[in-house]
GROMACS .gro file of C-alpha atoms in nm:
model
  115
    1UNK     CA    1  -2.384  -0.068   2.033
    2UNK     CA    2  -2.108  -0.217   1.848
    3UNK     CA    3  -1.730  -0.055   1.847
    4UNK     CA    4  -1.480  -0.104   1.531
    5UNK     CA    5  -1.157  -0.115   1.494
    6UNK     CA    6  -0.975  -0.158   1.141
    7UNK     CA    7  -0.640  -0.274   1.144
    8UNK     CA    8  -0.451  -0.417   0.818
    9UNK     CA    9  -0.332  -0.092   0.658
   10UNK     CA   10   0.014   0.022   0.509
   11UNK     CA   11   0.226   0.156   0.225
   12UNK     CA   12   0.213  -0.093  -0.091
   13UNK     CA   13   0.347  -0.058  -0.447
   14UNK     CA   14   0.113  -0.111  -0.690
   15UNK     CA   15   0.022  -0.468  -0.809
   16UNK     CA   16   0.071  -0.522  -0.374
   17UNK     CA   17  -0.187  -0.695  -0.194
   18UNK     CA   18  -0.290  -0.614   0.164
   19UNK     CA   19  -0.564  -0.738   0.396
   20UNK     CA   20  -0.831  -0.516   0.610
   21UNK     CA   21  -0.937  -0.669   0.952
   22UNK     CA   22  -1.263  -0.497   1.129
   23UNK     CA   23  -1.284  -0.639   1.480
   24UNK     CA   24  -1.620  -0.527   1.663
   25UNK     CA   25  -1.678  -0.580   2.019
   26UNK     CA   26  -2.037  -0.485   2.211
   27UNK     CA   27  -2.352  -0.653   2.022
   28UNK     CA   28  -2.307  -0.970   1.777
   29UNK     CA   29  -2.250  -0.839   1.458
   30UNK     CA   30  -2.423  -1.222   1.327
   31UNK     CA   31  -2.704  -1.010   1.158
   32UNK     CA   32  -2.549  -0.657   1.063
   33UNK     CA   33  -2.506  -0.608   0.723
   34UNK     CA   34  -2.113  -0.496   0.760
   35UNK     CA   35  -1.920  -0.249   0.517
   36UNK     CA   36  -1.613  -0.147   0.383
   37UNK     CA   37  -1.577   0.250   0.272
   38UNK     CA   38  -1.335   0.469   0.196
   39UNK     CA   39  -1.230   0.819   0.148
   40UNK     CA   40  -0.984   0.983  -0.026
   41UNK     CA   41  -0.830   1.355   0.027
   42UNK     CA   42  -1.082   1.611  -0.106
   43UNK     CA   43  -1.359   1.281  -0.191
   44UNK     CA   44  -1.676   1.179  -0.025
   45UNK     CA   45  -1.635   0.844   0.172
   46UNK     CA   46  -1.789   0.565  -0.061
   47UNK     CA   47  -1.904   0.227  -0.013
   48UNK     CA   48  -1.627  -0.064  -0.159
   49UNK     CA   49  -1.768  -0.342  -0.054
   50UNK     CA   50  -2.077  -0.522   0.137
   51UNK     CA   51  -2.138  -0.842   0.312
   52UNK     CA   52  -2.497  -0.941   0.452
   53UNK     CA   53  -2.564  -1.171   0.716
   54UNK     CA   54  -2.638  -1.453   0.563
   55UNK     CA   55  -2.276  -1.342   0.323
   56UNK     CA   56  -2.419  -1.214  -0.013
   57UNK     CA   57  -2.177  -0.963  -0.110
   58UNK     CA   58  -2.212  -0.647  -0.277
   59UNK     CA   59  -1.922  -0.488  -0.487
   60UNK     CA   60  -1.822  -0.125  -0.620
   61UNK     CA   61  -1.729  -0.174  -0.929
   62UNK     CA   62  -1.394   0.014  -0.941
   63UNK     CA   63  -1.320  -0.301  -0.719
   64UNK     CA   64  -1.484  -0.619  -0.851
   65UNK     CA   65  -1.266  -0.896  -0.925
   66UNK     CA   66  -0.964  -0.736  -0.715
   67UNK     CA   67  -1.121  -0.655  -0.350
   68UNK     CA   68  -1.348  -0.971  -0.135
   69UNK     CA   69  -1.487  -0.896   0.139
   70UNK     CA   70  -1.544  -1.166   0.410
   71UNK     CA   71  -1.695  -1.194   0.765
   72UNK     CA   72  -1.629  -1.466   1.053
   73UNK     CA   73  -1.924  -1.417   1.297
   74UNK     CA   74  -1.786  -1.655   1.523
   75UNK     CA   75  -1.503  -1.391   1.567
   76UNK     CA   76  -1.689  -1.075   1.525
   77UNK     CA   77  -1.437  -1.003   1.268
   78UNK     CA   78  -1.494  -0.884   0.929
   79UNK     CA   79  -1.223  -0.915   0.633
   80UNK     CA   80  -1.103  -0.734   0.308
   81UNK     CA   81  -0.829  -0.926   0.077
   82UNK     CA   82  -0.719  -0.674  -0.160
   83UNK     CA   83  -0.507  -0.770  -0.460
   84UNK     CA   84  -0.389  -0.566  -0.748
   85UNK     CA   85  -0.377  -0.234  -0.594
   86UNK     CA   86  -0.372   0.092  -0.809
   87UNK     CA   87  -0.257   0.419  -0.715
   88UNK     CA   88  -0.640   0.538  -0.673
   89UNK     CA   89  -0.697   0.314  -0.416
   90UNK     CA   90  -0.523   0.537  -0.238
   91UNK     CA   91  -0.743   0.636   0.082
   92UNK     CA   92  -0.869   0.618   0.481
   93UNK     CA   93  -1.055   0.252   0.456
   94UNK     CA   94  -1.367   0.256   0.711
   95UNK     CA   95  -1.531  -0.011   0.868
   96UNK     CA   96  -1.960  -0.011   0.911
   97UNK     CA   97  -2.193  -0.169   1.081
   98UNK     CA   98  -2.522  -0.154   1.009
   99UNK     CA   99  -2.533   0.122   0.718
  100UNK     CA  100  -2.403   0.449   0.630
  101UNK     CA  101  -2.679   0.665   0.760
  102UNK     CA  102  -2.723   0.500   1.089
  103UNK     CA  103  -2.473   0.233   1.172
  104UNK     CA  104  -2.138   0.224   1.366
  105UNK     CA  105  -1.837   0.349   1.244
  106UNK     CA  106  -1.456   0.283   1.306
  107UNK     CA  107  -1.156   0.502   1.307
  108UNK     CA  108  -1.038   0.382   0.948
  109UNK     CA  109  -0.720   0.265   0.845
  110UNK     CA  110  -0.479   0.422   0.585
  111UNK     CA  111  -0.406   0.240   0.297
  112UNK     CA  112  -0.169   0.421   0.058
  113UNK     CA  113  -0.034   0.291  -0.301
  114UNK     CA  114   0.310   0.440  -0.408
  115UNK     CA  115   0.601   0.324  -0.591
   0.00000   0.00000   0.00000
């Protein structure tokens, strides 16, 4: 079992940065393949980002070269810097563990992009 909590959301104009935290508590996440997703008003939830265990990253392209996602193991804590936000990044940002079909979930955090 692993529990999630996001944390690291907010209102931002666009060009803003802001950075996700995921802190997990229960099992190690050390070998989890941990996720970032998000979902938007009226949109399926969709994978942004992806960080194995051994940190090879995998991107969504609507974010490559603006998003990074990063993982400390040693603090069960996994990261997402996110520069040059656009309006469409506009959305409930999710936290995973293990995979979208059978992994752990958090709450999400809102992330919103206005001027």
């Amino acid at each position: 079992q692993v529990q999630l909590v996001e944390s690291g959301g907010g209102l931002v104009q666009p060009g803003g940065s802001l950075r996700l935290s995921c802190a997990t508590s229960g099992s190690s996440i050390r070998f989890y393949v941990m996720g970032w997703y998000r979902q938007a008003p009226g949109n399926q939830r969709e994978l942004v980002a992806r960080i194995t265990g051994d940190t090879s990253t995998d991107y969504a392209d609507f974010v490559k070269g603006r998003f990074t996602i990063s993982r400390d193991n040693a603090k069960n804590t996994v990261y997402l810097q996110m520069n040059s936000l656009k309006p469409e990044d506009t959305a409930v940002y999710y936290c995973n563990a293990g995979g979208a079909v059978a992994g752990y979930w958090g709450r999400g955090t809102q992330v919103t992009i206005s001027s």
